[in-house]
Short mmCIF file of C-alpha atoms in Angstrom, two decimals:
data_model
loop_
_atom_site.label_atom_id
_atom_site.label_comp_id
_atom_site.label_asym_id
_atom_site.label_seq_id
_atom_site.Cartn_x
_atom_site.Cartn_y
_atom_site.Cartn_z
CA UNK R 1 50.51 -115.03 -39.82
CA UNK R 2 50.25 -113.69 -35.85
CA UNK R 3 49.22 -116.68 -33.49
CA UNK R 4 48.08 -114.10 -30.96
CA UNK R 5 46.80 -110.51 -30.95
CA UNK R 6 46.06 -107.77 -28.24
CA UNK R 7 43.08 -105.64 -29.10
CA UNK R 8 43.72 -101.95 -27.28
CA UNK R 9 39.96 -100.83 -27.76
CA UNK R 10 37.00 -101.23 -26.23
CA UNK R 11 33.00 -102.22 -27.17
CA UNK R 12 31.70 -102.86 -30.46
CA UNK R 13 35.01 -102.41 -32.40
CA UNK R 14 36.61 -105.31 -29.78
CA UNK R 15 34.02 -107.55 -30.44
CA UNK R 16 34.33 -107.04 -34.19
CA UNK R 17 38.42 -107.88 -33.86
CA UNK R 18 37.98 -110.83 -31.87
CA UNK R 19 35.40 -112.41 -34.37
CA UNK R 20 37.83 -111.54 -36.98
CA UNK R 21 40.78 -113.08 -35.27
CA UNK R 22 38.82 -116.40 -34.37
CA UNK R 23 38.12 -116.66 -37.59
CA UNK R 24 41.36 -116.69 -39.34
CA UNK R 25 42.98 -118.92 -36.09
CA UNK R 26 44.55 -116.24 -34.26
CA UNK R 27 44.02 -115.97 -30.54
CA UNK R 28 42.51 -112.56 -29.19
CA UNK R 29 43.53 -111.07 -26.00
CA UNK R 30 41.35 -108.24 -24.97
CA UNK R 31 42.05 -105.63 -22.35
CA UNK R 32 39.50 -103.75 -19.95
CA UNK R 33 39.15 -101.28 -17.41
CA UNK R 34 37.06 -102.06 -14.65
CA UNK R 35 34.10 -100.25 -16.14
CA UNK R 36 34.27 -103.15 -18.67
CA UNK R 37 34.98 -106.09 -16.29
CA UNK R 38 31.13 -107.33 -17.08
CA UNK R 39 31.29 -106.69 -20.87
CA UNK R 40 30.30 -110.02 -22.66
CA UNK R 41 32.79 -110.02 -25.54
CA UNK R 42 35.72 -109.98 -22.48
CA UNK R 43 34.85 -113.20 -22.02
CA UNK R 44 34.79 -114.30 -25.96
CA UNK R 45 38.66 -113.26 -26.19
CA UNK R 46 40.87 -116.42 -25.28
CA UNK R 47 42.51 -114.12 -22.51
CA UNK R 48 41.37 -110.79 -20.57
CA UNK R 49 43.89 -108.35 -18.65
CA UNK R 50 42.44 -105.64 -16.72
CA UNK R 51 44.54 -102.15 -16.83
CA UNK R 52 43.16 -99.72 -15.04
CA UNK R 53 40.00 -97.65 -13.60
CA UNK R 54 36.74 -96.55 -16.02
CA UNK R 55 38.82 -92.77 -16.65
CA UNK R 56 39.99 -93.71 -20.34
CA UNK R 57 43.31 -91.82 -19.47
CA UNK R 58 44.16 -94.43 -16.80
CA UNK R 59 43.23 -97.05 -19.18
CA UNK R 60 42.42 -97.54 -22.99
CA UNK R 61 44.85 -94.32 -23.25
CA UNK R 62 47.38 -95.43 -20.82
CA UNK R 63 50.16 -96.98 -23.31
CA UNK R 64 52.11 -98.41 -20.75
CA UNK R 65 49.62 -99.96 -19.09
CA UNK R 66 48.73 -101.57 -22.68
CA UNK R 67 52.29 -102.25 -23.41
CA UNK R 68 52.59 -103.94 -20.10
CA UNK R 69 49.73 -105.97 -20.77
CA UNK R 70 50.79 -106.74 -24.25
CA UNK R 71 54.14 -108.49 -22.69
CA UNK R 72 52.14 -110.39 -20.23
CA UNK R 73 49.97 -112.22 -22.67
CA UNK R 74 52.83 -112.48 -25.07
CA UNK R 75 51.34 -111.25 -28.00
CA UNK R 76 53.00 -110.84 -31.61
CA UNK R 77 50.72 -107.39 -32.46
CA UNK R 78 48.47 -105.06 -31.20
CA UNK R 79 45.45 -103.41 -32.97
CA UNK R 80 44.16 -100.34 -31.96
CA UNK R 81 40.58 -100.17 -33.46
CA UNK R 82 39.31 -96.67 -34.14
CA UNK R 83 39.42 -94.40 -31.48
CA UNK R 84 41.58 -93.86 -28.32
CA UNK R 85 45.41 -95.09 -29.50
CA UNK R 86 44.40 -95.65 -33.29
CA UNK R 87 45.90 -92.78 -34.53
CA UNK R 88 48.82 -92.01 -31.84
CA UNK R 89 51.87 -92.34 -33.83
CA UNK R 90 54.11 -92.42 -30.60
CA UNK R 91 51.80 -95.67 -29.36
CA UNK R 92 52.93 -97.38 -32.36
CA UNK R 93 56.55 -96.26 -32.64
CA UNK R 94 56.54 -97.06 -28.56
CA UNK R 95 55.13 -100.52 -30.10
CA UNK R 96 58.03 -101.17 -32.93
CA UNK R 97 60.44 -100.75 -30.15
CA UNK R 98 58.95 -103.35 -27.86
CA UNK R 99 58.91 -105.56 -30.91
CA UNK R 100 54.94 -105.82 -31.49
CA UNK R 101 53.20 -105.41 -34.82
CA UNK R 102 51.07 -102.20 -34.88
CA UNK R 103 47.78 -102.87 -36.83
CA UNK R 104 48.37 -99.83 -39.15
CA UNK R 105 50.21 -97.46 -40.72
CA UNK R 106 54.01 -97.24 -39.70
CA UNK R 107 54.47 -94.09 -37.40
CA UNK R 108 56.15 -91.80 -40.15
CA UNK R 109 52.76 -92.56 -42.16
CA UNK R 110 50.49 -91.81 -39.53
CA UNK R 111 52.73 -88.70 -38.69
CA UNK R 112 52.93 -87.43 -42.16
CA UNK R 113 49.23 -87.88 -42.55
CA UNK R 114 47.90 -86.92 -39.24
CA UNK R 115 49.38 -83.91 -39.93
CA UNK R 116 46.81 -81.89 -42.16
CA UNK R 117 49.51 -79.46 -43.59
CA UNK R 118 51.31 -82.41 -44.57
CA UNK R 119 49.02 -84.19 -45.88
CA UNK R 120 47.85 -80.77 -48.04
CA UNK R 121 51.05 -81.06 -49.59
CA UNK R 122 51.24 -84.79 -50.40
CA UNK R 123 47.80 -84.42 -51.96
CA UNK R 124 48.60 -81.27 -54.02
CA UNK R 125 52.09 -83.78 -54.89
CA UNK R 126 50.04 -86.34 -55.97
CA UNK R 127 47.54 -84.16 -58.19
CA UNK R 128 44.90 -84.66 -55.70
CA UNK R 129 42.72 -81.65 -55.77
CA UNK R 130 42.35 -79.31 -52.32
CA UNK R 131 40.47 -77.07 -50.52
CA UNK R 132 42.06 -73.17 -51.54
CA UNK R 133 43.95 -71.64 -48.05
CA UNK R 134 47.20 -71.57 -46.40
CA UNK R 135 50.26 -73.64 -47.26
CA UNK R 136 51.33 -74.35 -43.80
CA UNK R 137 50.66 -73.60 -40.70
CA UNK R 138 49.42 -70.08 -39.86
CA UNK R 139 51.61 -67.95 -37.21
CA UNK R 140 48.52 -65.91 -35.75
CA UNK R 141 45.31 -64.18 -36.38
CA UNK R 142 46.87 -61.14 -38.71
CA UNK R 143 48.50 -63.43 -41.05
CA UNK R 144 45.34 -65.16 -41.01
CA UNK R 145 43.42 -62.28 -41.56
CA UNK R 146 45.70 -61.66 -44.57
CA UNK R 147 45.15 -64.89 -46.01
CA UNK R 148 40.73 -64.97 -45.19
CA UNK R 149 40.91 -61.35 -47.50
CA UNK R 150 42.94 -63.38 -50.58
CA UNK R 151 40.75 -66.34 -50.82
CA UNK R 152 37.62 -65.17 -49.36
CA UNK R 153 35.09 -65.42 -46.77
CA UNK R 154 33.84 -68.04 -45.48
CA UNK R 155 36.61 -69.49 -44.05
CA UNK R 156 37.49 -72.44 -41.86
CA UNK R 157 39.80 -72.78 -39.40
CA UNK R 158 41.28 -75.70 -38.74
CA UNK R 159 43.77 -77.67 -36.55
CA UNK R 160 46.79 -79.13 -37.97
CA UNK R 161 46.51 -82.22 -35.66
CA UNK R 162 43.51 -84.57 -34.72
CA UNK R 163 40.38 -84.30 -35.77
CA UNK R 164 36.25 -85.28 -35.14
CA UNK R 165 35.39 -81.62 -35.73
CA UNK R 166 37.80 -80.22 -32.57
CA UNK R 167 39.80 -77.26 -33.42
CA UNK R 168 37.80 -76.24 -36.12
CA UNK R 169 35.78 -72.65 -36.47
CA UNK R 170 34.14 -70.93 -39.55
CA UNK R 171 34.17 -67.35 -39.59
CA UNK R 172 32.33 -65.05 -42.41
CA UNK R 173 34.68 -61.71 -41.62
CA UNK R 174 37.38 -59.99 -39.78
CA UNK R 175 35.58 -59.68 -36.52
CA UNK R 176 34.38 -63.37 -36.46
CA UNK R 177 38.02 -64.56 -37.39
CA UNK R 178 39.66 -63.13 -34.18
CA UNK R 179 36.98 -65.09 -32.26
CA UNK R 180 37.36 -67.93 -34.24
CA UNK R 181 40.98 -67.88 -34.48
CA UNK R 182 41.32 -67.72 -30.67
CA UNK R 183 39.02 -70.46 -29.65
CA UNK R 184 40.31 -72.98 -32.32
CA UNK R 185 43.37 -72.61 -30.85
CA UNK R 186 42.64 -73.19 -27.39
CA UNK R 187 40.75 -76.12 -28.35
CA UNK R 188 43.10 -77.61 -30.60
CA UNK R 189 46.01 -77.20 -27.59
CA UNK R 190 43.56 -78.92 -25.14
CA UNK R 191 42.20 -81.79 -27.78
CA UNK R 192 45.75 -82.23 -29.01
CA UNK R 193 48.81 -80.84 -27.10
CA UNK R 194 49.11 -78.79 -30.47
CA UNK R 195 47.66 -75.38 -31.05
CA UNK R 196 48.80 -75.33 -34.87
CA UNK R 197 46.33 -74.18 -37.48
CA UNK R 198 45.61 -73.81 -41.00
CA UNK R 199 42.85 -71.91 -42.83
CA UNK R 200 40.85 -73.11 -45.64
CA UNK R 201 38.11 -72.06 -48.05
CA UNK R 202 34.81 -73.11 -46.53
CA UNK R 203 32.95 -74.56 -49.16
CA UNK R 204 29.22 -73.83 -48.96
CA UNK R 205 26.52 -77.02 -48.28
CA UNK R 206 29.17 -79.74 -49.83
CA UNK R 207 28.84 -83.70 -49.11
CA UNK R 208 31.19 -85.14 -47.38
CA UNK R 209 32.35 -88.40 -49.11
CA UNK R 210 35.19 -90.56 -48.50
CA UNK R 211 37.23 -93.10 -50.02
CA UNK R 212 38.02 -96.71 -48.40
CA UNK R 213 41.99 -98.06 -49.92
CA UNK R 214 44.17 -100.68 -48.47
CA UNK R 215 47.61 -100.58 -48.61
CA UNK R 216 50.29 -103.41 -48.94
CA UNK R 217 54.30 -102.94 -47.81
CA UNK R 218 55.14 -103.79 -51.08
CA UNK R 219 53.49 -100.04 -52.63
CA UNK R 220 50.57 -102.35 -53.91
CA UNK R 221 47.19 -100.17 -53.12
CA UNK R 222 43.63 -100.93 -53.80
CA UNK R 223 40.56 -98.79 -53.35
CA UNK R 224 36.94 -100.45 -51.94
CA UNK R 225 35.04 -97.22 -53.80
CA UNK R 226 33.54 -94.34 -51.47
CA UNK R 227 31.13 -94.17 -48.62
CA UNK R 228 28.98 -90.92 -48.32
CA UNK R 229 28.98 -89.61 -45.22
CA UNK R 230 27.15 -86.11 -45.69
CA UNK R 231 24.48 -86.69 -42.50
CA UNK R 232 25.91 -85.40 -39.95
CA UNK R 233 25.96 -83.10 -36.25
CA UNK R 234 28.64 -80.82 -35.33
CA UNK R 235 30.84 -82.83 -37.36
CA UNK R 236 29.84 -86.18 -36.10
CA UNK R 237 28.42 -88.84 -38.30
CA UNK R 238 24.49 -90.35 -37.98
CA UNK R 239 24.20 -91.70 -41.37
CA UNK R 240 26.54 -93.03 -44.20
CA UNK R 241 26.13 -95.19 -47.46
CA UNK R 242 27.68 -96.75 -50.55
CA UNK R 243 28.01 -95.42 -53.50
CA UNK R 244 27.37 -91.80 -52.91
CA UNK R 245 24.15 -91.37 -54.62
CA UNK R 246 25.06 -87.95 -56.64
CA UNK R 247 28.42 -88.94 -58.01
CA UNK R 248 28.62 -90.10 -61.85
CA UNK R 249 31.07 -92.94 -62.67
CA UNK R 250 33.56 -90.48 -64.42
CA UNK R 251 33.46 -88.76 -60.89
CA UNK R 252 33.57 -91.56 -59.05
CA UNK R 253 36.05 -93.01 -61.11
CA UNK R 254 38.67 -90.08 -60.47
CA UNK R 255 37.74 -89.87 -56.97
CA UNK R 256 39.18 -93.53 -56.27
CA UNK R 257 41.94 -92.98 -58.78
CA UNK R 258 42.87 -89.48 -56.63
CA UNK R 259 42.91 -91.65 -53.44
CA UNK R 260 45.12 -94.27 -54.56
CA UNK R 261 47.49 -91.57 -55.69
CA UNK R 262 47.63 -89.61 -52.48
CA UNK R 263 47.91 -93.35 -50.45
CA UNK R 264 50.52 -94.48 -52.52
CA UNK R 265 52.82 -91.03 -52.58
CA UNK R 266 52.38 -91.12 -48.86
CA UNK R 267 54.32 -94.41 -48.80
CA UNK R 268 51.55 -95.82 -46.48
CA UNK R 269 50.71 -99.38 -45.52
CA UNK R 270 47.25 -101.01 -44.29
CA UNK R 271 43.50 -99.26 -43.85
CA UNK R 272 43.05 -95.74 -44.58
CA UNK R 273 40.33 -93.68 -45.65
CA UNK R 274 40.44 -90.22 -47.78
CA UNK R 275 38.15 -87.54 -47.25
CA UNK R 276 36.76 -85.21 -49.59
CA UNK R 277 34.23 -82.34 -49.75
CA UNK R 278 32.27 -82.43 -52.93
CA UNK R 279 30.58 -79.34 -54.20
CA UNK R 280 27.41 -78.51 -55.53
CA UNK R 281 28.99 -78.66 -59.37
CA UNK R 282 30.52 -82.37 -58.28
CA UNK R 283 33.91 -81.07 -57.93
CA UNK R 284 35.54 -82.58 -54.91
CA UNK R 285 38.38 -81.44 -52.54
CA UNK R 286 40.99 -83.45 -50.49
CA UNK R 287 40.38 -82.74 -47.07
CA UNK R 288 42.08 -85.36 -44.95
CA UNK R 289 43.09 -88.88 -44.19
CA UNK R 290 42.28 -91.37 -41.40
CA UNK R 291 44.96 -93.61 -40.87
CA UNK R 292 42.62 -96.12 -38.91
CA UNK R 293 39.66 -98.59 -39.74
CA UNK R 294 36.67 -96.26 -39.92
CA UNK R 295 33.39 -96.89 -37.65
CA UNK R 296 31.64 -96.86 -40.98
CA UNK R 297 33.52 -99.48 -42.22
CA UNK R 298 30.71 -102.34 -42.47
CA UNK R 299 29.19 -100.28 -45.38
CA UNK R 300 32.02 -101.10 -47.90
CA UNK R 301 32.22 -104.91 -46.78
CA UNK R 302 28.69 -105.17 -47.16
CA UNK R 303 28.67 -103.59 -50.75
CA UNK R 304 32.31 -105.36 -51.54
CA UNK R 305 31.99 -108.56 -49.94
CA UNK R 306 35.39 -108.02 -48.26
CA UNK R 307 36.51 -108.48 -44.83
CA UNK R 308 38.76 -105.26 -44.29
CA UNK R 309 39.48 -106.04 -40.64
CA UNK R 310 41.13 -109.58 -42.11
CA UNK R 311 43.05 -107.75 -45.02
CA UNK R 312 44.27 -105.15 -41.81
CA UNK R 313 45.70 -108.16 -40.14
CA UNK R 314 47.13 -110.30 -43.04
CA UNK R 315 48.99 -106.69 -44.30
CA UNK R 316 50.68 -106.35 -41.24
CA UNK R 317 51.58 -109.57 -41.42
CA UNK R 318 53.43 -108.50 -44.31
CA UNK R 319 50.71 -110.74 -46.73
CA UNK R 320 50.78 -108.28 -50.14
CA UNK R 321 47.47 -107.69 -51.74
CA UNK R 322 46.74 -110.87 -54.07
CA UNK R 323 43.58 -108.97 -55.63
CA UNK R 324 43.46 -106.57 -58.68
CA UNK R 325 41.25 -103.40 -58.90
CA UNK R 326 38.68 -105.11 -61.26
CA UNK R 327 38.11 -107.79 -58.77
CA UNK R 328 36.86 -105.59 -56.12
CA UNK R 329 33.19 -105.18 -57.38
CA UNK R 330 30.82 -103.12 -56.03
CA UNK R 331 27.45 -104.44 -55.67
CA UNK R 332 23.82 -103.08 -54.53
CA UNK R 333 23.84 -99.68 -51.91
CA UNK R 334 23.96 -100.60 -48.14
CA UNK R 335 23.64 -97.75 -45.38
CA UNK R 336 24.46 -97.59 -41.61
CA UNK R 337 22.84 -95.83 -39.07
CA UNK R 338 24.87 -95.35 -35.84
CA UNK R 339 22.58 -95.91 -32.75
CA UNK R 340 24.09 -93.94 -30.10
CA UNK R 341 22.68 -93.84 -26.50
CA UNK R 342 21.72 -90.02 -26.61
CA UNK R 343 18.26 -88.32 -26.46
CA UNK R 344 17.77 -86.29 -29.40
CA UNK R 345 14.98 -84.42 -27.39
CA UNK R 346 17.04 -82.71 -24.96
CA UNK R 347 19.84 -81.64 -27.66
CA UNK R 348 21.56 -85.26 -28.19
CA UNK R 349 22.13 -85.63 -24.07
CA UNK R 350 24.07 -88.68 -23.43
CA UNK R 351 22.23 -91.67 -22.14
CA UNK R 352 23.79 -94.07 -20.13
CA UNK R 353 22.05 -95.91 -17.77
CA UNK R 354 21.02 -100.07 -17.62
CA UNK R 355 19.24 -101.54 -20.69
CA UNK R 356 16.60 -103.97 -19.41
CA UNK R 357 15.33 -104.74 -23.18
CA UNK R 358 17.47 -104.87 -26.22
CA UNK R 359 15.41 -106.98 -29.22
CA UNK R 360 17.98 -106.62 -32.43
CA UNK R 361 16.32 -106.40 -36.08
CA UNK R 362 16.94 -108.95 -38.30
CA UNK R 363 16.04 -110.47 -42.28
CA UNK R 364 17.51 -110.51 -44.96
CA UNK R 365 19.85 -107.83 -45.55
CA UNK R 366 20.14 -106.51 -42.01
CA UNK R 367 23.52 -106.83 -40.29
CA UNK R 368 24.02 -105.38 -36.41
CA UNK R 369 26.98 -104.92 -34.81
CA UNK R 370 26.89 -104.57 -31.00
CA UNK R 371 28.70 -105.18 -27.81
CA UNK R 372 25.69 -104.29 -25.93
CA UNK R 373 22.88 -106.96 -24.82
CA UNK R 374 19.96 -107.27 -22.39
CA UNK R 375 20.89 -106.95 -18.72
CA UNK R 376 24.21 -105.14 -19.11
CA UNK R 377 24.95 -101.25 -18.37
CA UNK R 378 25.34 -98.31 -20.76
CA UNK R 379 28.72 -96.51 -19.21
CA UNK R 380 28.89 -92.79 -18.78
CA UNK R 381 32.72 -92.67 -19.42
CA UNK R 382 33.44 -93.95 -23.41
CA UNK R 383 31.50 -92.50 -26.62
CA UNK R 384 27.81 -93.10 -26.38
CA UNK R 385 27.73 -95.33 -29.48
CA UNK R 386 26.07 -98.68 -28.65
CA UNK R 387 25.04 -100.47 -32.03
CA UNK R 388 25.68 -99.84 -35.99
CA UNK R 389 22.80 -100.81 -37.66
CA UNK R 390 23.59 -101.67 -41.28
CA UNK R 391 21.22 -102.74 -44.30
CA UNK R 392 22.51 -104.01 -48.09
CA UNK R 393 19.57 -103.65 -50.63
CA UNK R 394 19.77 -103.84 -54.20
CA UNK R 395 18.64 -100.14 -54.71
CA UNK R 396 18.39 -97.04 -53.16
CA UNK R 397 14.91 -96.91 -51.91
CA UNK R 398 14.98 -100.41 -50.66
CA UNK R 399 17.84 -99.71 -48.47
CA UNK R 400 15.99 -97.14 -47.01
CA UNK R 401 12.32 -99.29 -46.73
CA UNK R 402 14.88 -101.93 -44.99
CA UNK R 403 16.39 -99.48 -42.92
CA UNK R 404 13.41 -97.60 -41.23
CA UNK R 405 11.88 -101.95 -41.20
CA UNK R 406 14.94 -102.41 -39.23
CA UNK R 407 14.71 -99.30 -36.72
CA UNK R 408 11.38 -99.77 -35.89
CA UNK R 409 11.75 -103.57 -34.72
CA UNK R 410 14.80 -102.30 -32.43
CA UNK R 411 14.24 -102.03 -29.07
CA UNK R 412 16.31 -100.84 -26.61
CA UNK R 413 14.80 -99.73 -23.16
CA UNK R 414 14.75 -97.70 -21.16
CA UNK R 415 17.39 -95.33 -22.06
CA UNK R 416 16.83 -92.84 -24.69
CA UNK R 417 18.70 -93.56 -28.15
CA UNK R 418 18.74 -91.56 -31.67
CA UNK R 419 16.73 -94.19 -33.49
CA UNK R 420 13.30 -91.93 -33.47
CA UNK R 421 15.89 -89.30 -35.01
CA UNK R 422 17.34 -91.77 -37.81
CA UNK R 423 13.46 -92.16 -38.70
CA UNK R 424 12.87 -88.92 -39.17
CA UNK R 425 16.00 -87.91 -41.12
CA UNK R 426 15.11 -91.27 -42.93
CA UNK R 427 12.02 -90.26 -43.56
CA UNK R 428 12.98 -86.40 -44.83
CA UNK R 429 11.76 -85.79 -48.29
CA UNK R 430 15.67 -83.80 -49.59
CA UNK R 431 16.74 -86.99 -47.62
CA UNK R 432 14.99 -89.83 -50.10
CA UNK R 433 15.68 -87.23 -53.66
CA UNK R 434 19.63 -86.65 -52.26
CA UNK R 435 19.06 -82.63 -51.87
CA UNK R 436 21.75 -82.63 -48.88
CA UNK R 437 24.58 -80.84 -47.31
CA UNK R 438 26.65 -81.23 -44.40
CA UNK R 439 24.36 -78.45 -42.39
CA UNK R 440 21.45 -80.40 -43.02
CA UNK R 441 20.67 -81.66 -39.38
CA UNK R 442 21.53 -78.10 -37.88
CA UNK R 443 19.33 -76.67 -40.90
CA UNK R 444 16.54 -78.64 -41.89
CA UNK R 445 15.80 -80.85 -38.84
CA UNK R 446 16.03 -78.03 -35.92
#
């Protein structure tokens, strides 16, 4: 096992790595920029290295600043969190060569994966079902035209590298798909460095649902079921929850089964999570892979009782999985809300700015996760997620009482935050009887 790890992330995901690494005896080493110099969980890790200014380019994604810092403390591995360097497959091969442990996937993995076309054809490989569209990457907007008239409109366009919704455009006919095309690209090359695209079938009001396996080196892989993760804007996650409350065991059953396969054929090691689209008729489509911890990642150790930051650690230790399938049980539903510091009046603004009160929820059942407190400073230059606000209930509709319990004792003042919009999607009446889609914030809550 490691004696001493450098966490290259920032915020609540830091704090979460440090607890875990205390906790199994391993010294954490956090970095920070100067933005972060104040941060309270800095000063929980058993050593703190500043590299850099608050711009995230001259710091969290600065790799040899991180590498540098990595030698100075004399650390044994490195985990990236989500976010920033998570999914940079040159970070971690730069990290093999400097002889540290990345905290994931090996860089062909993340590489073969990352890469959406790829991982298309691993999935159709492994008899994982897809999406209907192109079967590589598509040389430019007549071709794609070409392909939009054989499987049909909608479409989406999408690119073949990153992700969080950039690079992607749906267009219903000819005339939208030039538009489309053009800007997806030019997004994708700016997000990315890589103006590749595919095109895909867009299926019509689907969930979103995804599926959380670990990997060993050994080809041992285990799934922790699926989150749901269907409430969401412009492609970015408010609300998720375990199980998916549509899905029949049959369903679910193949779903987890289809995930293994497409983790396993990959030849991948560690955290991952598979995303599907699920249709109205419960058939669901491979759509990609994460090759990271997830944000959303309390949900499934609240509902499995298992510590997946731990099991990230001990398998790149090289520990193998010494759990079968049946012992991974899934009990009760539990549901996150991320609380971001944005002001769903004025169109989700961001919100920084000082918090002078911050009262957490609490009870049974209620778990936050924060790097925020009283006193400290909202920054205007990271993602404006403060707190993840998770609740484990034995049913459904307690998980939601607990949940809207739970919002209503949080304060956080004065900045603006999306809890009053988590109550009201909460609080929706296709919400509590499952009636939703992916549009449903752009379509139901204006």
């Amino acid at each position: 096992m490691f004696s001493r790890i450098l966490i290259a992330n920032r915020g609540e995901i830091a704090l979460r790595i440090i607890r875990a690494c205390h906790e199994m005896g391993i010294e954490a080493v956090a970095v920070f920029s100067q933005a972060d110099k104040d941060a309270e969980y800095v000063h929980l890790a058993d050593e703190a290295i500043c590299i850099g200014p608050p711009s995230p380019a001259q710091s969290y994604l600065n790799i040899p600043r991180i590498i540098s810092a990595a030698e100075i403390a004399d650390v044994e591995a490195i985990h990236p969190g989500y976010g920033f360097l998570a999914e940079n497959a040159h970070f971690a091969e730069i990290c093999r060569e400097c002889g540290i442990t990345f905290i994931g996937p090996s860089p062909e993995a993340m590489r073969r994966l990352g890469d959406k076309v790829c991982a298309r054809e691993i999935a159709k490989a492994a008899r994982v079902p897809v999406v209907p569209g192109t079967e590589g990457e598509i040389a430019d907007e007549n071709e794609a035209i070409k392909v939009a008239n054989k499987i049909g409109y909608p479409v989406i366009i999408k690119a073949a590298a990153g992700g969080g919704g950039r690079g992607m455009r749906v267009a219903h006919n000819d005339i939208s798909l030039h538009a489309a095309f053009a800007a997806a690209r030019a997004e994708a090359e700016a997000a990315f460095k890589n103006g590749a695209l595919y095109m895909e079938k867009y299926i019509q009001q689907p969930r979103h649902v995804e599926v959380q396996v670990i990997a060993d080196k050994t080809g041992n892989a285990l799934h922790f079921y699926e989150r749901d993760c269907t409430i969401q804007r412009r492609h970015q996650k408010l609300i998720e929850e375990s199980p998916c409350p549509v899905l029949d065991e049959a369903t679910r059953e193949e779903l987890c089964k289809s995930a293994l396969r497409l983790i396993q054929n990959a030849e991948y090691a560690n955290a991952a999570t598979i995303e599907f689209l699920l249709d109205r008729d419960k058939n669901f489509y491979f759509i990609e892979v994460n090759t990271r911890i997830q944000v959303e990642h309390p949900v499934t150790e609240m509902v499995t009782g298992q510590d997946l930051i731990k099991w990230q650690i001990k398998i790149a230790a090289g520990r193998t999985l010494d759990l079968r399938q049946k012992d991974i049980v899934h009990n009760g539903v539990a549901m996150e809300c991320r609380i971001n510091a944005e002001d769903p009046a004025r169109n989700y603004a961001p919100c920084p700015g000082p918090i002078t009160k911050f009262i957490a929820p609490g009870g049974q059942g209620v778990r936050v996760d924060t790097h925020v407190h009283q006193g400290c400073t909202v920054s205007p230059y990271y993602d404006s997620m403060i707190a993840k606000l998770i609740v484990h209930q034995n049913t459904r509709e307690e998980a939601i009482a607990t949940m809207k319990r739970a919002l209503r004792e949080f304060r956080i003042e004065p900045i603006k935050t999306t809890i009053p919009a988590h109550l009201e999607i909460l609080s929706h009446h296709l919400f509590t009887k499952n009636d939703v889609d992916t549009t449903f914030i752009e379509q139901k809550m204006g």
